Amino acid sequence: MNIYLRELRANLKSLIIWSVIIILLVVIAVTKFAAYADNPEMLAILDAYPKALLDALNMHAFNLTTLNGFLGVMFLYYALMGAIAAGLWGSGALAREERNKTIEFALALPITRTRFLTAKALAALTLSALFVLITWMTTLVAIQSYQPDESVYAFLAREMMAMFAIEVIFLAIGLLVASVSKRPKRTGAMVTGVILTLYYVSMIAGLHEKLDFLKYLSPFKYFDAAKLLHEGRVDPVYWALTAGIVVCSLVGAYWAFHRRDIFV
Amino acid sequence: MPVIETRQLTKYYGKARGIVDVSLQVEEGEIFGFIGPNGAGKTTTIRLLLGLIFPTRGEARIFGKDAIKDGPEIRRHIGYLPSEVFYYEGMKVIDLLKYAASFYPGDHTKRLHELAEYMELDLHRKIEDLSYGNRKKVGIVQGLLHRPKLVFLDEPTLGLDPLMQRKFFDLIREENARGVTVFFSSHILGEVQRLCQRVGIIKEGQLIEVSDIRTLQQNNYKRIYVAAREIPSGYFDRPGVTNLEAVNGGVRFFYKGDIDAIVARISALDLIDVTIEEPTLEEIFMHYYE
C-alpha cells in the first residue's frame, strides 16, 4: 500500500499536467466546433478536401456538424494522449526509480519484486482511470451548451471505455519496455516512439485495401471511433487481441523484472 | 551456523567480470572487513547478498537461507548502507524514514528518533536540500532503525567528517556488542583495522585471503629498523628479507620467517637502535597487490 501511495504521489504532478493539456484541447476544440455546429456550409468545404486526407484523419465517417461527429474526431486525440500518458506512467514506474537511483533502496527493503511491480502497475492503472474520468468530465461540461441527447452520452461513454482500454494496453507495454530495457534514461522516448509509430500505422491502415491487415497491428485501430458510433461495439477479435497484448506484456514484464540486475 | 555463507559465488555482467568463485563465511556476531580497491568486486558481492543482482553461478546463504529465494524474508533482518545513498528527493527526511520503517514489522519510531538525535540529523529537511554527508546520515539511520541482525556497510565513511566517523564507529561497535553481525566493505585500511576482527581481501573479483586481522599482521611480515655502528653491505641479504633500504644511519626492511634467526643476526651487530614492528594493514595490503 505504501509503494502504491508513494507512486501516486510521485505522479500527481504529471496527472495534473496531462489534465491541463486535455482541458485546453477540449476548450479549443469546442470553440472551433462552434463554427461547424449545424452549419451545412462547412460540410461542403470539407467535401472539397482530398479523400485520402479525410480517410487518414478518420473524418470521413463523421458528420462534423453534429456533436457525435465532433466527439468522433476528438477521439483521435483522446486515444493518443491516453496512450502516451499511460505508456509513460507504466514505463516511468520503473525507469524513474532507476534514473534517480532510488531502486536500490526500494528493493533492499524486505519486499518481493512481485509486490513492488504490482503496486507500481496498480498506481499507473489508477492514474489512467483518473485521466479518463477527467477527460470525460471535461468533455461533458464542454458540450453542454449544444444540448447533447442520449445518443451523445452513450457514444461518449463508449469512447471513454475505449480510451481506457487503449491506456491499459500501453501501460502494460510501458511496463514491459521498462523491465526489459537496459537504458532507463531512454525508456520514455522508446515507449513514446512505439506509440507514435502505431498511431501512424493506424492512419495508414485506412488508406488502401492492401494495407488493411495493418488494422490488427495497431491498437488504435481496435477501437475505431467510427465503428463505436455506427456499430456501437468493438469486434470480439479486437477484444481478444487487446487481452492478448496486455497479458503477454504483463507476463513478460514480471518475468524480466524478476531476473533484472539492479545497478545504480 | 554462519550468518553469511557463499559458495563459488560468481557474477559476470555480460563478459565483464564482477566476482569469480568467492567462497566465504561470516560468523554470527563478528565484524568482517571486506577490503579491496575500487572495482575489485566489493559492491557486487554485497548486491548479490542482498538479492539486487543475480549470480551467474554459485550460491549465497544468509541466516542459512537462500539469498535469492528467501530474499524478502532475509532482508527483514538486514540493514544496508550503500556507498552512495539515493532517496526520493522530494520527501522530508522524517517521511522517508517512516516510509522505510513501515516495511519492517513492529514499531520503530523510538529507535528512529534515538538514532537521528545521535547522528545529529535534522528530520524536517527535504532530502534534496541535504549535503552528501547528511544524506549519508539518513542512510545510517535508515539502515539501523529496524534493529537488524546483519548490517552491510559499503564504504560507510565516505562523506562523513572525522567527528561523525567516530560517532558512527562507536555506534557500529555498540550494535556489534549487542550481537549484530557487520559486513564492512572498504578500501580504507585504517578504518578496517580499527573496527574489524577478520578481513577478506578481494582482488580483481577473487577472494585472495581471509584471515584474522591479528594473524594477518603477526604471521606475515615484521617491519624492522636496525641502526648500528657498522652494517656490512649485504649483511641482510637473506631469505625472507624484502624491501631493504638504507635510512638515516641504519636499514629498514620487511622480514618474514624465523624470528629467532633474524634477531640473532641483528644482535651480532654493534647496535645503536632497533625497532621490530607489525606492519600496518596498508603495507600488507600493498604486498597482496604487487
PDB file of N, CA, C and O in Angstrom, chain B residues 81-114:
ATOM      1  N   LEU B  81      23.754  -0.008   4.226  1.00  0.00           N
ATOM      2  CA  LEU B  81      24.171   1.369   3.974  1.00  0.00           C
ATOM      3  C   LEU B  81      25.037   1.370   2.719  1.00  0.00           C
ATOM      4  O   LEU B  81      26.188   0.955   2.743  1.00  0.00           O
ATOM      5  N   PRO B  82      24.465   1.791   1.590  1.00  0.00           N
ATOM      6  CA  PRO B  82      25.243   1.789   0.351  1.00  0.00           C
ATOM      7  C   PRO B  82      26.300   2.903   0.362  1.00  0.00           C
ATOM      8  O   PRO B  82      26.217   3.820   1.180  1.00  0.00           O
ATOM      9  N   SER B  83      27.259   2.789  -0.555  1.00  0.00           N
ATOM     10  CA  SER B  83      28.323   3.792  -0.556  1.00  0.00           C
ATOM     11  C   SER B  83      27.767   5.160  -0.945  1.00  0.00           C
ATOM     12  O   SER B  83      28.202   6.175  -0.428  1.00  0.00           O
ATOM     13  N   GLU B  84      26.816   5.151  -1.840  1.00  0.00           N
ATOM     14  CA  GLU B  84      26.137   6.413  -2.139  1.00  0.00           C
ATOM     15  C   GLU B  84      24.653   6.208  -1.902  1.00  0.00           C
ATOM     16  O   GLU B  84      24.069   5.285  -2.451  1.00  0.00           O
ATOM     17  N   VAL B  85      24.063   7.069  -1.095  1.00  0.00           N
ATOM     18  CA  VAL B  85      22.651   6.866  -0.802  1.00  0.00           C
ATOM     19  C   VAL B  85      21.796   7.746  -1.722  1.00  0.00           C
ATOM     20  O   VAL B  85      22.101   8.915  -1.940  1.00  0.00           O
ATOM     21  N   PHE B  86      20.756   7.146  -2.255  1.00  0.00           N
ATOM     22  CA  PHE B  86      19.818   7.881  -3.096  1.00  0.00           C
ATOM     23  C   PHE B  86      18.408   7.665  -2.573  1.00  0.00           C
ATOM     24  O   PHE B  86      17.958   6.523  -2.477  1.00  0.00           O
ATOM     25  N   TYR B  87      17.757   8.755  -2.234  1.00  0.00           N
ATOM     26  CA  TYR B  87      16.375   8.655  -1.758  1.00  0.00           C
ATOM     27  C   TYR B  87      15.487   9.543  -2.602  1.00  0.00           C
ATOM     28  O   TYR B  87      15.960  10.362  -3.382  1.00  0.00           O
ATOM     29  N   TYR B  88      14.167   9.391  -2.386  1.00  0.00           N
ATOM     30  CA  TYR B  88      13.210  10.212  -3.124  1.00  0.00           C
ATOM     31  C   TYR B  88      13.405  11.672  -2.737  1.00  0.00           C
ATOM     32  O   TYR B  88      13.159  12.063  -1.599  1.00  0.00           O
ATOM     33  N   GLU B  89      13.843  12.445  -3.703  1.00  0.00           N
ATOM     34  CA  GLU B  89      14.317  13.806  -3.441  1.00  0.00           C
ATOM     35  C   GLU B  89      13.265  14.702  -2.795  1.00  0.00           C
ATOM     36  O   GLU B  89      13.570  15.523  -1.955  1.00  0.00           O
ATOM     37  N   GLY B  90      12.025  14.548  -3.219  1.00  0.00           N
ATOM     38  CA  GLY B  90      11.003  15.467  -2.751  1.00  0.00           C
ATOM     39  C   GLY B  90      10.538  15.210  -1.320  1.00  0.00           C
ATOM     40  O   GLY B  90       9.800  16.000  -0.750  1.00  0.00           O
ATOM     41  N   MET B  91      10.967  14.093  -0.753  1.00  0.00           N
ATOM     42  CA  MET B  91      10.445  13.728   0.560  1.00  0.00           C
ATOM     43  C   MET B  91      11.235  14.395   1.683  1.00  0.00           C
ATOM     44  O   MET B  91      12.414  14.676   1.549  1.00  0.00           O
ATOM     45  N   LYS B  92      10.545  14.582   2.812  1.00  0.00           N
ATOM     46  CA  LYS B  92      11.238  15.034   4.010  1.00  0.00           C
ATOM     47  C   LYS B  92      11.931  13.830   4.637  1.00  0.00           C
ATOM     48  O   LYS B  92      11.453  12.696   4.512  1.00  0.00           O
ATOM     49  N   VAL B  93      13.017  14.109   5.353  1.00  0.00           N
ATOM     50  CA  VAL B  93      13.784  13.031   5.981  1.00  0.00           C
ATOM     51  C   VAL B  93      12.887  12.151   6.847  1.00  0.00           C
ATOM     52  O   VAL B  93      12.909  10.920   6.737  1.00  0.00           O
ATOM     53  N   ILE B  94      12.068  12.787   7.666  1.00  0.00           N
ATOM     54  CA  ILE B  94      11.235  12.017   8.587  1.00  0.00           C
ATOM     55  C   ILE B  94      10.254  11.128   7.837  1.00  0.00           C
ATOM     56  O   ILE B  94      10.037   9.964   8.199  1.00  0.00           O
ATOM     57  N   ASP B  95       9.690  11.658   6.725  1.00  0.00           N
ATOM     58  CA  ASP B  95       8.733  10.860   5.948  1.00  0.00           C
ATOM     59  C   ASP B  95       9.422   9.679   5.278  1.00  0.00           C
ATOM     60  O   ASP B  95       8.872   8.578   5.211  1.00  0.00           O
ATOM     61  N   LEU B  96      10.628   9.958   4.777  1.00  0.00           N
ATOM     62  CA  LEU B  96      11.386   8.888   4.134  1.00  0.00           C
ATOM     63  C   LEU B  96      11.686   7.775   5.140  1.00  0.00           C
ATOM     64  O   LEU B  96      11.500   6.591   4.847  1.00  0.00           O
ATOM     65  N   LEU B  97      12.113   8.185   6.333  1.00  0.00           N
ATOM     66  CA  LEU B  97      12.478   7.179   7.341  1.00  0.00           C
ATOM     67  C   LEU B  97      11.257   6.402   7.804  1.00  0.00           C
ATOM     68  O   LEU B  97      11.312   5.188   8.007  1.00  0.00           O
ATOM     69  N   LYS B  98      10.136   7.097   7.940  1.00  0.00           N
ATOM     70  CA  LYS B  98       8.895   6.401   8.336  1.00  0.00           C
ATOM     71  C   LYS B  98       8.449   5.444   7.234  1.00  0.00           C
ATOM     72  O   LYS B  98       7.958   4.354   7.511  1.00  0.00           O
ATOM     73  N   TYR B  99       8.619   5.913   5.997  1.00  0.00           N
ATOM     74  CA  TYR B  99       8.285   5.057   4.852  1.00  0.00           C
ATOM     75  C   TYR B  99       9.113   3.778   4.902  1.00  0.00           C
ATOM     76  O   TYR B  99       8.572   2.672   4.806  1.00  0.00           O
ATOM     77  N   ALA B 100      10.423   3.953   5.080  1.00  0.00           N
ATOM     78  CA  ALA B 100      11.308   2.778   5.150  1.00  0.00           C
ATOM     79  C   ALA B 100      10.911   1.883   6.318  1.00  0.00           C
ATOM     80  O   ALA B 100      10.809   0.660   6.178  1.00  0.00           O
ATOM     81  N   ALA B 101      10.640   2.511   7.473  1.00  0.00           N
ATOM     82  CA  ALA B 101      10.325   1.731   8.676  1.00  0.00           C
ATOM     83  C   ALA B 101       9.050   0.913   8.490  1.00  0.00           C
ATOM     84  O   ALA B 101       8.906  -0.175   9.055  1.00  0.00           O
ATOM     85  N   SER B 102       8.129   1.434   7.674  1.00  0.00           N
ATOM     86  CA  SER B 102       6.828   0.771   7.535  1.00  0.00           C
ATOM     87  C   SER B 102       6.945  -0.616   6.912  1.00  0.00           C
ATOM     88  O   SER B 102       6.003  -1.398   6.960  1.00  0.00           O
ATOM     89  N   PHE B 103       8.084  -0.910   6.297  1.00  0.00           N
ATOM     90  CA  PHE B 103       8.235  -2.219   5.663  1.00  0.00           C
ATOM     91  C   PHE B 103       8.740  -3.286   6.629  1.00  0.00           C
ATOM     92  O   PHE B 103       8.790  -4.458   6.292  1.00  0.00           O
ATOM     93  N   TYR B 104       9.141  -2.849   7.825  1.00  0.00           N
ATOM     94  CA  TYR B 104       9.629  -3.812   8.801  1.00  0.00           C
ATOM     95  C   TYR B 104       8.584  -3.986   9.890  1.00  0.00           C
ATOM     96  O   TYR B 104       8.039  -2.988  10.375  1.00  0.00           O
ATOM     97  N   PRO B 105       8.302  -5.228  10.260  1.00  0.00           N
ATOM     98  CA  PRO B 105       7.281  -5.449  11.284  1.00  0.00           C
ATOM     99  C   PRO B 105       7.671  -4.748  12.586  1.00  0.00           C
ATOM    100  O   PRO B 105       8.859  -4.675  12.914  1.00  0.00           O
ATOM    101  N   GLY B 106       6.696  -4.259  13.301  1.00  0.00           N
ATOM    102  CA  GLY B 106       6.946  -3.622  14.598  1.00  0.00           C
ATOM    103  C   GLY B 106       6.971  -2.108  14.499  1.00  0.00           C
ATOM    104  O   GLY B 106       6.876  -1.538  13.415  1.00  0.00           O
ATOM    105  N   ASP B 107       7.112  -1.477  15.658  1.00  0.00           N
ATOM    106  CA  ASP B 107       7.137  -0.012  15.707  1.00  0.00           C
ATOM    107  C   ASP B 107       8.576   0.446  15.941  1.00  0.00           C
ATOM    108  O   ASP B 107       9.212   0.033  16.909  1.00  0.00           O
ATOM    109  N   HIS B 108       9.073   1.281  15.051  1.00  0.00           N
ATOM    110  CA  HIS B 108      10.486   1.659  15.128  1.00  0.00           C
ATOM    111  C   HIS B 108      10.678   3.152  15.373  1.00  0.00           C
ATOM    112  O   HIS B 108      11.775   3.672  15.211  1.00  0.00           O
ATOM    113  N   THR B 109       9.583   3.811  15.752  1.00  0.00           N
ATOM    114  CA  THR B 109       9.633   5.266  15.905  1.00  0.00           C
ATOM    115  C   THR B 109      10.678   5.700  16.923  1.00  0.00           C
ATOM    116  O   THR B 109      11.453   6.626  16.681  1.00  0.00           O
ATOM    117  N   LYS B 110      10.705   5.020  18.059  1.00  0.00           N
ATOM    118  CA  LYS B 110      11.601   5.427  19.136  1.00  0.00           C
ATOM    119  C   LYS B 110      13.057   5.319  18.681  1.00  0.00           C
ATOM    120  O   LYS B 110      13.854   6.242  18.834  1.00  0.00           O
ATOM    121  N   ARG B 111      13.375   4.164  18.118  1.00  0.00           N
ATOM    122  CA  ARG B 111      14.742   3.921  17.657  1.00  0.00           C
ATOM    123  C   ARG B 111      15.126   4.938  16.579  1.00  0.00           C
ATOM    124  O   ARG B 111      16.260   5.436  16.542  1.00  0.00           O
ATOM    125  N   LEU B 112      14.182   5.228  15.706  1.00  0.00           N
ATOM    126  CA  LEU B 112      14.417   6.208  14.641  1.00  0.00           C
ATOM    127  C   LEU B 112      14.863   7.551  15.232  1.00  0.00           C
ATOM    128  O   LEU B 112      15.869   8.127  14.803  1.00  0.00           O
ATOM    129  N   HIS B 113      14.129   8.001  16.238  1.00  0.00           N
ATOM    130  CA  HIS B 113      14.464   9.293  16.823  1.00  0.00           C
ATOM    131  C   HIS B 113      15.768   9.250  17.611  1.00  0.00           C
ATOM    132  O   HIS B 113      16.548  10.195  17.579  1.00  0.00           O
ATOM    133  N   GLU B 114      15.997   8.130  18.300  1.00  0.00           N
ATOM    134  CA  GLU B 114      17.265   7.956  19.015  1.00  0.00           C
ATOM    135  C   GLU B 114      18.445   8.100  18.075  1.00  0.00           C
ATOM    136  O   GLU B 114      19.384   8.867  18.323  1.00  0.00           O
TER     137      GLU B 114
END
